[in-house]
């Protein structure tokens, strides 16, 4: 099978932890649908034969010592230089044959990230808790950050170099996909979703997700990202909550005062006024931090724009590819330096 993206520098990134049962087939499938593409398996301290199986199938195996998927993704994006990145899991649940469609969508739609949404995600290896959590967190995400994504937990994604190199990747674990989505939404980056088939794990492959533990981590990450990217909304909710407590405790005291002219429950009144002042302080903190967040978004946007787009321009417009552009820039720099030296001499 010929590679229709032969002019592009494409890297397939597969973070793995104890996936010896499926990783070899995943690597072989990617080699089949994208021949000639570089495939990297980042082994996150597996205790089985994941590395051996991946290497035998033809992948470049890289050890990743800091535990957690987010830590692995941060290392992958820092290590690998490419025009286009494909990230998928090594458990065999994603439809590898959809990879060319995702790449073509990235090129045609001129977007920075394409998410392969999972058509049968409710199956999720038979774990109903995961399906319920997916639906709940997707609705929470849409209510807070917008309707850019309908499957924020999909690990099947295609990125431009500009996205990969501007993404801070602060999450240590499975929250990393949520952080990717928030990064795109907060900077208003062009994104696209494409439906893909999603299967169950094969025999001998077990999910590493814990419904409650990882669900709590994801909820905490959403709250943290909300505080960092939308502080006015975050602190407004807290201010309304404190105001509600203040009103609830102050109402009986006020009723008694208007009826008798006396305030017998002074501690309750003091507490209600304290909650009111706290509400005002929290609200003002949200106003101030909103300005700070806007400044941070501007800086992140400027950093994003400082990176060459590299979205397959040669494939579409016959412009030089990444390596050639860099060689041209270096050559021009050397000529300029020689001319300056000659002028000084």
PDB file of N, CA and C in Angstrom, residues 86-190:
ATOM      1  N   UNK A  86       0.477  11.892  15.039  1.00  0.00           N
ATOM      2  CA  UNK A  86      -0.703  11.060  15.305  1.00  0.00           C
ATOM      3  C   UNK A  86      -0.495  10.411  16.663  1.00  0.00           C
ATOM      4  N   UNK A  87      -1.448  10.602  17.561  1.00  0.00           N
ATOM      5  CA  UNK A  87      -1.362   9.969  18.876  1.00  0.00           C
ATOM      6  C   UNK A  87      -2.522   8.996  19.036  1.00  0.00           C
ATOM      7  N   UNK A  88      -2.212   7.809  19.494  1.00  0.00           N
ATOM      8  CA  UNK A  88      -3.237   6.799  19.743  1.00  0.00           C
ATOM      9  C   UNK A  88      -2.780   5.947  20.919  1.00  0.00           C
ATOM     10  N   UNK A  89      -3.689   5.156  21.450  1.00  0.00           N
ATOM     11  CA  UNK A  89      -3.338   4.241  22.529  1.00  0.00           C
ATOM     12  C   UNK A  89      -2.830   2.928  21.934  1.00  0.00           C
ATOM     13  N   UNK A  90      -2.092   2.204  22.735  1.00  0.00           N
ATOM     14  CA  UNK A  90      -1.528   0.950  22.266  1.00  0.00           C
ATOM     15  C   UNK A  90      -2.358  -0.266  22.604  1.00  0.00           C
ATOM     16  N   UNK A  91      -3.632  -0.058  22.984  1.00  0.00           N
ATOM     17  CA  UNK A  91      -4.473  -1.187  23.415  1.00  0.00           C
ATOM     18  C   UNK A  91      -5.304  -1.797  22.298  1.00  0.00           C
ATOM     19  N   UNK A  92      -5.229  -1.234  21.088  1.00  0.00           N
ATOM     20  CA  UNK A  92      -5.942  -1.809  19.960  1.00  0.00           C
ATOM     21  C   UNK A  92      -7.411  -1.459  19.882  1.00  0.00           C
ATOM     22  N   UNK A  93      -7.887  -0.505  20.676  1.00  0.00           N
ATOM     23  CA  UNK A  93      -9.303  -0.144  20.657  1.00  0.00           C
ATOM     24  C   UNK A  93      -9.640   0.875  19.572  1.00  0.00           C
ATOM     25  N   UNK A  94      -8.640   1.600  19.076  1.00  0.00           N
ATOM     26  CA  UNK A  94      -8.896   2.617  18.059  1.00  0.00           C
ATOM     27  C   UNK A  94      -8.741   2.043  16.652  1.00  0.00           C
ATOM     28  N   UNK A  95      -9.490   2.609  15.721  1.00  0.00           N
ATOM     29  CA  UNK A  95      -9.505   2.136  14.339  1.00  0.00           C
ATOM     30  C   UNK A  95      -8.320   2.744  13.584  1.00  0.00           C
ATOM     31  N   UNK A  96      -7.260   1.983  13.438  1.00  0.00           N
ATOM     32  CA  UNK A  96      -6.052   2.488  12.784  1.00  0.00           C
ATOM     33  C   UNK A  96      -6.326   2.846  11.327  1.00  0.00           C
ATOM     34  N   UNK A  97      -7.248   2.152  10.676  1.00  0.00           N
ATOM     35  CA  UNK A  97      -7.530   2.424   9.267  1.00  0.00           C
ATOM     36  C   UNK A  97      -8.092   3.821   9.040  1.00  0.00           C
ATOM     37  N   UNK A  98      -8.544   4.486  10.116  1.00  0.00           N
ATOM     38  CA  UNK A  98      -9.073   5.845   9.991  1.00  0.00           C
ATOM     39  C   UNK A  98      -7.986   6.908   9.995  1.00  0.00           C
ATOM     40  N   UNK A  99      -6.728   6.517  10.239  1.00  0.00           N
ATOM     41  CA  UNK A  99      -5.639   7.486  10.339  1.00  0.00           C
ATOM     42  C   UNK A  99      -5.483   8.342   9.082  1.00  0.00           C
ATOM     43  N   UNK A 100      -5.492   7.762   7.868  1.00  0.00           N
ATOM     44  CA  UNK A 100      -5.389   8.621   6.675  1.00  0.00           C
ATOM     45  C   UNK A 100      -6.526   9.630   6.570  1.00  0.00           C
ATOM     46  N   UNK A 101      -7.718   9.240   6.976  1.00  0.00           N
ATOM     47  CA  UNK A 101      -8.852  10.171   6.940  1.00  0.00           C
ATOM     48  C   UNK A 101      -8.635  11.327   7.903  1.00  0.00           C
ATOM     49  N   UNK A 102      -8.108  11.022   9.097  1.00  0.00           N
ATOM     50  CA  UNK A 102      -7.848  12.078  10.073  1.00  0.00           C
ATOM     51  C   UNK A 102      -6.780  13.044   9.557  1.00  0.00           C
ATOM     52  N   UNK A 103      -5.738  12.509   8.946  1.00  0.00           N
ATOM     53  CA  UNK A 103      -4.679  13.366   8.410  1.00  0.00           C
ATOM     54  C   UNK A 103      -5.215  14.225   7.273  1.00  0.00           C
ATOM     55  N   UNK A 104      -5.972  13.609   6.377  1.00  0.00           N
ATOM     56  CA  UNK A 104      -6.525  14.363   5.251  1.00  0.00           C
ATOM     57  C   UNK A 104      -7.465  15.463   5.729  1.00  0.00           C
ATOM     58  N   UNK A 105      -8.214  15.184   6.785  1.00  0.00           N
ATOM     59  CA  UNK A 105      -9.093  16.202   7.354  1.00  0.00           C
ATOM     60  C   UNK A 105      -8.279  17.366   7.905  1.00  0.00           C
ATOM     61  N   UNK A 106      -7.163  17.045   8.570  1.00  0.00           N
ATOM     62  CA  UNK A 106      -6.287  18.095   9.090  1.00  0.00           C
ATOM     63  C   UNK A 106      -5.791  18.994   7.960  1.00  0.00           C
ATOM     64  N   UNK A 107      -5.443  18.388   6.821  1.00  0.00           N
ATOM     65  CA  UNK A 107      -4.930  19.158   5.689  1.00  0.00           C
ATOM     66  C   UNK A 107      -6.033  19.950   5.000  1.00  0.00           C
ATOM     67  N   UNK A 108      -7.155  19.301   4.754  1.00  0.00           N
ATOM     68  CA  UNK A 108      -8.232  19.943   3.995  1.00  0.00           C
ATOM     69  C   UNK A 108      -8.911  21.053   4.782  1.00  0.00           C
ATOM     70  N   UNK A 109      -9.128  20.821   6.069  1.00  0.00           N
ATOM     71  CA  UNK A 109      -9.845  21.789   6.899  1.00  0.00           C
ATOM     72  C   UNK A 109      -8.927  22.858   7.482  1.00  0.00           C
ATOM     73  N   UNK A 110      -7.607  22.697   7.310  1.00  0.00           N
ATOM     74  CA  UNK A 110      -6.629  23.666   7.818  1.00  0.00           C
ATOM     75  C   UNK A 110      -6.786  23.885   9.317  1.00  0.00           C
ATOM     76  N   UNK A 111      -6.856  22.803  10.065  1.00  0.00           N
ATOM     77  CA  UNK A 111      -7.040  22.875  11.513  1.00  0.00           C
ATOM     78  C   UNK A 111      -5.749  22.454  12.203  1.00  0.00           C
ATOM     79  N   UNK A 112      -5.686  22.693  13.511  1.00  0.00           N
ATOM     80  CA  UNK A 112      -4.506  22.334  14.292  1.00  0.00           C
ATOM     81  C   UNK A 112      -4.653  20.996  15.012  1.00  0.00           C
ATOM     82  N   UNK A 113      -5.885  20.534  15.185  1.00  0.00           N
ATOM     83  CA  UNK A 113      -6.087  19.245  15.846  1.00  0.00           C
ATOM     84  C   UNK A 113      -7.361  18.599  15.306  1.00  0.00           C
ATOM     85  N   UNK A 114      -7.257  17.321  15.006  1.00  0.00           N
ATOM     86  CA  UNK A 114      -8.423  16.515  14.636  1.00  0.00           C
ATOM     87  C   UNK A 114      -8.580  15.435  15.696  1.00  0.00           C
ATOM     88  N   UNK A 115      -9.776  15.334  16.255  1.00  0.00           N
ATOM     89  CA  UNK A 115     -10.066  14.341  17.293  1.00  0.00           C
ATOM     90  C   UNK A 115     -10.892  13.219  16.685  1.00  0.00           C
ATOM     91  N   UNK A 116     -10.401  12.002  16.824  1.00  0.00           N
ATOM     92  CA  UNK A 116     -11.179  10.848  16.383  1.00  0.00           C
ATOM     93  C   UNK A 116     -12.175  10.465  17.462  1.00  0.00           C
ATOM     94  N   UNK A 117     -13.387  10.991  17.365  1.00  0.00           N
ATOM     95  CA  UNK A 117     -14.407  10.683  18.367  1.00  0.00           C
ATOM     96  C   UNK A 117     -14.833   9.228  18.250  1.00  0.00           C
ATOM     97  N   UNK A 118     -15.165   8.634  19.367  1.00  0.00           N
ATOM     98  CA  UNK A 118     -15.441   7.198  19.437  1.00  0.00           C
ATOM     99  C   UNK A 118     -16.935   6.935  19.274  1.00  0.00           C
ATOM    100  N   UNK A 119     -17.282   6.292  18.164  1.00  0.00           N
ATOM    101  CA  UNK A 119     -18.696   6.052  17.870  1.00  0.00           C
ATOM    102  C   UNK A 119     -19.352   5.126  18.884  1.00  0.00           C
ATOM    103  N   UNK A 120     -18.621   4.128  19.365  1.00  0.00           N
ATOM    104  CA  UNK A 120     -19.187   3.143  20.290  1.00  0.00           C
ATOM    105  C   UNK A 120     -18.560   3.257  21.670  1.00  0.00           C
ATOM    106  N   UNK A 121     -18.331   4.507  22.107  1.00  0.00           N
ATOM    107  CA  UNK A 121     -17.653   4.697  23.379  1.00  0.00           C
ATOM    108  C   UNK A 121     -18.468   4.182  24.558  1.00  0.00           C
ATOM    109  N   UNK A 122     -19.796   4.073  24.413  1.00  0.00           N
ATOM    110  CA  UNK A 122     -20.619   3.598  25.519  1.00  0.00           C
ATOM    111  C   UNK A 122     -20.344   2.139  25.852  1.00  0.00           C
ATOM    112  N   UNK A 123     -19.769   1.413  24.912  1.00  0.00           N
ATOM    113  CA  UNK A 123     -19.393   0.025  25.217  1.00  0.00           C
ATOM    114  C   UNK A 123     -18.229   0.017  26.194  1.00  0.00           C
ATOM    115  N   UNK A 124     -17.175   0.738  25.848  1.00  0.00           N
ATOM    116  CA  UNK A 124     -16.001   0.942  26.709  1.00  0.00           C
ATOM    117  C   UNK A 124     -15.614  -0.309  27.496  1.00  0.00           C
ATOM    118  N   UNK A 125     -15.407  -1.367  26.757  1.00  0.00           N
ATOM    119  CA  UNK A 125     -14.970  -2.632  27.365  1.00  0.00           C
ATOM    120  C   UNK A 125     -15.960  -3.150  28.398  1.00  0.00           C
ATOM    121  N   UNK A 126     -17.234  -2.775  28.241  1.00  0.00           N
ATOM    122  CA  UNK A 126     -18.265  -3.287  29.129  1.00  0.00           C
ATOM    123  C   UNK A 126     -18.380  -2.581  30.458  1.00  0.00           C
ATOM    124  N   UNK A 127     -17.649  -1.497  30.685  1.00  0.00           N
ATOM    125  CA  UNK A 127     -17.667  -0.819  31.980  1.00  0.00           C
ATOM    126  C   UNK A 127     -18.635   0.362  31.906  1.00  0.00           C
ATOM    127  N   UNK A 128     -19.819   0.209  32.506  1.00  0.00           N
ATOM    128  CA  UNK A 128     -20.847   1.232  32.422  1.00  0.00           C
ATOM    129  C   UNK A 128     -20.442   2.507  33.150  1.00  0.00           C
ATOM    130  N   UNK A 129     -19.616   2.365  34.201  1.00  0.00           N
ATOM    131  CA  UNK A 129     -19.166   3.546  34.925  1.00  0.00           C
ATOM    132  C   UNK A 129     -18.383   4.484  34.026  1.00  0.00           C
ATOM    133  N   UNK A 130     -17.570   3.925  33.118  1.00  0.00           N
ATOM    134  CA  UNK A 130     -16.797   4.750  32.193  1.00  0.00           C
ATOM    135  C   UNK A 130     -17.730   5.485  31.240  1.00  0.00           C
ATOM    136  N   UNK A 131     -18.746   4.776  30.721  1.00  0.00           N
ATOM    137  CA  UNK A 131     -19.678   5.404  29.786  1.00  0.00           C
ATOM    138  C   UNK A 131     -20.429   6.553  30.453  1.00  0.00           C
ATOM    139  N   UNK A 132     -20.891   6.331  31.684  1.00  0.00           N
ATOM    140  CA  UNK A 132     -21.593   7.393  32.408  1.00  0.00           C
ATOM    141  C   UNK A 132     -20.667   8.583  32.661  1.00  0.00           C
ATOM    142  N   UNK A 133     -19.420   8.299  33.052  1.00  0.00           N
ATOM    143  CA  UNK A 133     -18.463   9.372  33.292  1.00  0.00           C
ATOM    144  C   UNK A 133     -18.153  10.153  32.032  1.00  0.00           C
ATOM    145  N   UNK A 134     -18.027   9.449  30.891  1.00  0.00           N
ATOM    146  CA  UNK A 134     -17.781  10.139  29.627  1.00  0.00           C
ATOM    147  C   UNK A 134     -18.888  11.132  29.319  1.00  0.00           C
ATOM    148  N   UNK A 135     -20.130  10.683  29.423  1.00  0.00           N
ATOM    149  CA  UNK A 135     -21.263  11.559  29.118  1.00  0.00           C
ATOM    150  C   UNK A 135     -21.326  12.740  30.081  1.00  0.00           C
ATOM    151  N   UNK A 136     -21.112  12.477  31.369  1.00  0.00           N
ATOM    152  CA  UNK A 136     -21.201  13.533  32.375  1.00  0.00           C
ATOM    153  C   UNK A 136     -20.120  14.585  32.161  1.00  0.00           C
ATOM    154  N   UNK A 137     -18.869  14.147  32.012  1.00  0.00           N
ATOM    155  CA  UNK A 137     -17.778  15.099  31.902  1.00  0.00           C
ATOM    156  C   UNK A 137     -17.830  15.869  30.582  1.00  0.00           C
ATOM    157  N   UNK A 138     -18.321  15.239  29.520  1.00  0.00           N
ATOM    158  CA  UNK A 138     -18.462  15.963  28.263  1.00  0.00           C
ATOM    159  C   UNK A 138     -19.481  17.093  28.388  1.00  0.00           C
ATOM    160  N   UNK A 139     -20.558  16.843  29.100  1.00  0.00           N
ATOM    161  CA  UNK A 139     -21.570  17.890  29.307  1.00  0.00           C
ATOM    162  C   UNK A 139     -21.018  19.003  30.200  1.00  0.00           C
ATOM    163  N   UNK A 140     -20.274  18.622  31.237  1.00  0.00           N
ATOM    164  CA  UNK A 140     -19.658  19.634  32.108  1.00  0.00           C
ATOM    165  C   UNK A 140     -18.678  20.482  31.306  1.00  0.00           C
ATOM    166  N   UNK A 141     -17.866  19.829  30.475  1.00  0.00           N
ATOM    167  CA  UNK A 141     -16.906  20.559  29.658  1.00  0.00           C
ATOM    168  C   UNK A 141     -17.613  21.555  28.744  1.00  0.00           C
ATOM    169  N   UNK A 142     -18.654  21.099  28.063  1.00  0.00           N
ATOM    170  CA  UNK A 142     -19.369  21.969  27.135  1.00  0.00           C
ATOM    171  C   UNK A 142     -20.012  23.153  27.850  1.00  0.00           C
ATOM    172  N   UNK A 143     -20.484  22.934  29.072  1.00  0.00           N
ATOM    173  CA  UNK A 143     -21.098  24.023  29.827  1.00  0.00           C
ATOM    174  C   UNK A 143     -20.077  25.076  30.236  1.00  0.00           C
ATOM    175  N   UNK A 144     -18.832  24.654  30.456  1.00  0.00           N
ATOM    176  CA  UNK A 144     -17.806  25.583  30.943  1.00  0.00           C
ATOM    177  C   UNK A 144     -16.986  26.183  29.813  1.00  0.00           C
ATOM    178  N   UNK A 145     -16.541  25.341  28.869  1.00  0.00           N
ATOM    179  CA  UNK A 145     -15.561  25.789  27.876  1.00  0.00           C
ATOM    180  C   UNK A 145     -16.129  25.926  26.470  1.00  0.00           C
ATOM    181  N   UNK A 146     -17.353  25.482  26.218  1.00  0.00           N
ATOM    182  CA  UNK A 146     -17.927  25.612  24.889  1.00  0.00           C
ATOM    183  C   UNK A 146     -18.143  24.263  24.225  1.00  0.00           C
ATOM    184  N   UNK A 147     -18.690  24.309  23.020  1.00  0.00           N
ATOM    185  CA  UNK A 147     -19.115  23.098  22.308  1.00  0.00           C
ATOM    186  C   UNK A 147     -18.124  22.644  21.237  1.00  0.00           C
ATOM    187  N   UNK A 148     -16.836  22.924  21.430  1.00  0.00           N
ATOM    188  CA  UNK A 148     -15.844  22.507  20.435  1.00  0.00           C
ATOM    189  C   UNK A 148     -15.718  20.990  20.343  1.00  0.00           C
ATOM    190  N   UNK A 149     -15.948  20.295  21.469  1.00  0.00           N
ATOM    191  CA  UNK A 149     -15.684  18.859  21.512  1.00  0.00           C
ATOM    192  C   UNK A 149     -16.870  18.112  22.107  1.00  0.00           C
ATOM    193  N   UNK A 150     -17.085  16.911  21.577  1.00  0.00           N
ATOM    194  CA  UNK A 150     -18.125  16.032  22.111  1.00  0.00           C
ATOM    195  C   UNK A 150     -17.536  14.782  22.756  1.00  0.00           C
ATOM    196  N   UNK A 151     -16.219  14.598  22.635  1.00  0.00           N
ATOM    197  CA  UNK A 151     -15.542  13.438  23.228  1.00  0.00           C
ATOM    198  C   UNK A 151     -14.158  13.884  23.705  1.00  0.00           C
ATOM    199  N   UNK A 152     -14.127  14.527  24.870  1.00  0.00           N
ATOM    200  CA  UNK A 152     -12.878  15.121  25.349  1.00  0.00           C
ATOM    201  C   UNK A 152     -11.874  14.074  25.813  1.00  0.00           C
ATOM    202  N   UNK A 153     -12.292  12.828  25.989  1.00  0.00           N
ATOM    203  CA  UNK A 153     -11.387  11.798  26.490  1.00  0.00           C
ATOM    204  C   UNK A 153     -10.794  10.923  25.392  1.00  0.00           C
ATOM    205  N   UNK A 154     -11.117  11.204  24.156  1.00  0.00           N
ATOM    206  CA  UNK A 154     -10.559  10.400  23.075  1.00  0.00           C
ATOM    207  C   UNK A 154      -9.049  10.570  23.022  1.00  0.00           C
ATOM    208  N   UNK A 155      -8.331   9.447  22.973  1.00  0.00           N
ATOM    209  CA  UNK A 155      -6.883   9.490  22.867  1.00  0.00           C
ATOM    210  C   UNK A 155      -6.386   9.376  21.443  1.00  0.00           C
ATOM    211  N   UNK A 156      -7.312   9.388  20.485  1.00  0.00           N
ATOM    212  CA  UNK A 156      -6.965   9.253  19.069  1.00  0.00           C
ATOM    213  C   UNK A 156      -7.018  10.647  18.442  1.00  0.00           C
ATOM    214  N   UNK A 157      -5.853  11.255  18.260  1.00  0.00           N
ATOM    215  CA  UNK A 157      -5.797  12.648  17.816  1.00  0.00           C
ATOM    216  C   UNK A 157      -4.654  12.854  16.828  1.00  0.00           C
ATOM    217  N   UNK A 158      -4.860  13.827  15.952  1.00  0.00           N
ATOM    218  CA  UNK A 158      -3.831  14.243  15.000  1.00  0.00           C
ATOM    219  C   UNK A 158      -3.566  15.725  15.235  1.00  0.00           C
ATOM    220  N   UNK A 159      -2.285  16.094  15.304  1.00  0.00           N
ATOM    221  CA  UNK A 159      -1.894  17.467  15.625  1.00  0.00           C
ATOM    222  C   UNK A 159      -0.951  18.019  14.569  1.00  0.00           C
ATOM    223  N   UNK A 160      -0.948  19.334  14.446  1.00  0.00           N
ATOM    224  CA  UNK A 160       0.114  20.008  13.719  1.00  0.00           C
ATOM    225  C   UNK A 160       1.314  20.193  14.647  1.00  0.00           C
ATOM    226  N   UNK A 161       2.450  20.495  14.071  1.00  0.00           N
ATOM    227  CA  UNK A 161       3.629  20.785  14.878  1.00  0.00           C
ATOM    228  C   UNK A 161       3.391  22.013  15.744  1.00  0.00           C
ATOM    229  N   UNK A 162       2.688  22.993  15.205  1.00  0.00           N
ATOM    230  CA  UNK A 162       2.424  24.222  15.950  1.00  0.00           C
ATOM    231  C   UNK A 162       1.656  23.918  17.234  1.00  0.00           C
ATOM    232  N   UNK A 163       0.684  23.016  17.169  1.00  0.00           N
ATOM    233  CA  UNK A 163      -0.078  22.661  18.365  1.00  0.00           C
ATOM    234  C   UNK A 163       0.809  21.911  19.350  1.00  0.00           C
ATOM    235  N   UNK A 164       1.533  20.907  18.858  1.00  0.00           N
ATOM    236  CA  UNK A 164       2.331  20.059  19.752  1.00  0.00           C
ATOM    237  C   UNK A 164       3.395  20.862  20.493  1.00  0.00           C
ATOM    238  N   UNK A 165       4.034  21.793  19.803  1.00  0.00           N
ATOM    239  CA  UNK A 165       5.129  22.539  20.414  1.00  0.00           C
ATOM    240  C   UNK A 165       4.647  23.709  21.262  1.00  0.00           C
ATOM    241  N   UNK A 166       3.379  24.097  21.143  1.00  0.00           N
ATOM    242  CA  UNK A 166       2.852  25.188  21.973  1.00  0.00           C
ATOM    243  C   UNK A 166       2.007  24.680  23.130  1.00  0.00           C
ATOM    244  N   UNK A 167       1.787  23.370  23.184  1.00  0.00           N
ATOM    245  CA  UNK A 167       0.945  22.785  24.230  1.00  0.00           C
ATOM    246  C   UNK A 167       1.758  22.585  25.501  1.00  0.00           C
ATOM    247  N   UNK A 168       1.355  23.190  26.645  1.00  0.00           N
ATOM    248  CA  UNK A 168       2.175  23.102  27.857  1.00  0.00           C
ATOM    249  C   UNK A 168       2.232  21.725  28.493  1.00  0.00           C
ATOM    250  N   UNK A 169       1.175  20.912  28.365  1.00  0.00           N
ATOM    251  CA  UNK A 169       1.163  19.536  28.897  1.00  0.00           C
ATOM    252  C   UNK A 169       1.551  19.489  30.370  1.00  0.00           C
ATOM    253  N   UNK A 170       0.718  20.039  31.228  1.00  0.00           N
ATOM    254  CA  UNK A 170       0.997  20.074  32.658  1.00  0.00           C
ATOM    255  C   UNK A 170       0.386  18.894  33.406  1.00  0.00           C
ATOM    256  N   UNK A 171      -0.564  18.200  32.806  1.00  0.00           N
ATOM    257  CA  UNK A 171      -1.246  17.100  33.485  1.00  0.00           C
ATOM    258  C   UNK A 171      -0.332  15.884  33.587  1.00  0.00           C
ATOM    259  N   UNK A 172      -0.338  15.186  34.724  1.00  0.00           N
ATOM    260  CA  UNK A 172       0.535  14.026  34.864  1.00  0.00           C
ATOM    261  C   UNK A 172      -0.070  12.724  34.353  1.00  0.00           C
ATOM    262  N   UNK A 173      -1.401  12.621  34.319  1.00  0.00           N
ATOM    263  CA  UNK A 173      -2.027  11.334  34.023  1.00  0.00           C
ATOM    264  C   UNK A 173      -3.037  11.385  32.897  1.00  0.00           C
ATOM    265  N   UNK A 174      -4.145  10.646  33.089  1.00  0.00           N
ATOM    266  CA  UNK A 174      -5.153  10.511  32.041  1.00  0.00           C
ATOM    267  C   UNK A 174      -5.946  11.796  31.814  1.00  0.00           C
ATOM    268  N   UNK A 175      -5.672  12.833  32.577  1.00  0.00           N
ATOM    269  CA  UNK A 175      -6.346  14.110  32.366  1.00  0.00           C
ATOM    270  C   UNK A 175      -5.789  14.848  31.150  1.00  0.00           C
ATOM    271  N   UNK A 176      -4.743  14.302  30.523  1.00  0.00           N
ATOM    272  CA  UNK A 176      -4.030  15.018  29.477  1.00  0.00           C
ATOM    273  C   UNK A 176      -4.937  15.355  28.291  1.00  0.00           C
ATOM    274  N   UNK A 177      -5.862  14.454  27.916  1.00  0.00           N
ATOM    275  CA  UNK A 177      -6.752  14.739  26.791  1.00  0.00           C
ATOM    276  C   UNK A 177      -7.666  15.925  27.102  1.00  0.00           C
ATOM    277  N   UNK A 178      -8.118  16.014  28.369  1.00  0.00           N
ATOM    278  CA  UNK A 178      -8.936  17.157  28.771  1.00  0.00           C
ATOM    279  C   UNK A 178      -8.140  18.448  28.650  1.00  0.00           C
ATOM    280  N   UNK A 179      -6.876  18.419  29.068  1.00  0.00           N
ATOM    281  CA  UNK A 179      -6.039  19.612  28.977  1.00  0.00           C
ATOM    282  C   UNK A 179      -5.818  20.016  27.524  1.00  0.00           C
ATOM    283  N   UNK A 180      -5.644  19.048  26.639  1.00  0.00           N
ATOM    284  CA  UNK A 180      -5.510  19.353  25.213  1.00  0.00           C
ATOM    285  C   UNK A 180      -6.739  20.085  24.690  1.00  0.00           C
ATOM    286  N   UNK A 181      -7.898  19.601  25.084  1.00  0.00           N
ATOM    287  CA  UNK A 181      -9.145  20.205  24.621  1.00  0.00           C
ATOM    288  C   UNK A 181      -9.284  21.626  25.144  1.00  0.00           C
ATOM    289  N   UNK A 182      -8.964  21.830  26.429  1.00  0.00           N
ATOM    290  CA  UNK A 182      -9.063  23.166  27.018  1.00  0.00           C
ATOM    291  C   UNK A 182      -8.063  24.111  26.367  1.00  0.00           C
ATOM    292  N   UNK A 183      -6.864  23.617  26.076  1.00  0.00           N
ATOM    293  CA  UNK A 183      -5.853  24.447  25.411  1.00  0.00           C
ATOM    294  C   UNK A 183      -6.389  24.958  24.071  1.00  0.00           C
ATOM    295  N   UNK A 184      -7.014  24.071  23.301  1.00  0.00           N
ATOM    296  CA  UNK A 184      -7.565  24.477  22.004  1.00  0.00           C
ATOM    297  C   UNK A 184      -8.739  25.438  22.167  1.00  0.00           C
ATOM    298  N   UNK A 185      -9.598  25.171  23.153  1.00  0.00           N
ATOM    299  CA  UNK A 185     -10.777  26.024  23.340  1.00  0.00           C
ATOM    300  C   UNK A 185     -10.385  27.407  23.855  1.00  0.00           C
ATOM    301  N   UNK A 186      -9.453  27.460  24.801  1.00  0.00           N
ATOM    302  CA  UNK A 186      -9.093  28.751  25.397  1.00  0.00           C
ATOM    303  C   UNK A 186      -8.372  29.656  24.404  1.00  0.00           C
ATOM    304  N   UNK A 187      -7.580  29.070  23.489  1.00  0.00           N
ATOM    305  CA  UNK A 187      -6.899  29.872  22.474  1.00  0.00           C
ATOM    306  C   UNK A 187      -7.707  29.986  21.184  1.00  0.00           C
ATOM    307  N   UNK A 188      -8.886  29.367  21.163  1.00  0.00           N
ATOM    308  CA  UNK A 188      -9.773  29.397  19.993  1.00  0.00           C
ATOM    309  C   UNK A 188      -9.056  28.882  18.742  1.00  0.00           C
ATOM    310  N   UNK A 189      -8.352  27.765  18.906  1.00  0.00           N
ATOM    311  CA  UNK A 189      -7.639  27.175  17.782  1.00  0.00           C
ATOM    312  C   UNK A 189      -8.616  26.424  16.880  1.00  0.00           C
ATOM    313  N   UNK A 190      -8.323  26.345  15.584  1.00  0.00           N
ATOM    314  CA  UNK A 190      -9.198  25.588  14.685  1.00  0.00           C
ATOM    315  C   UNK A 190      -9.079  24.087  14.950  1.00  0.00           C
TER     316      UNK A 190
END
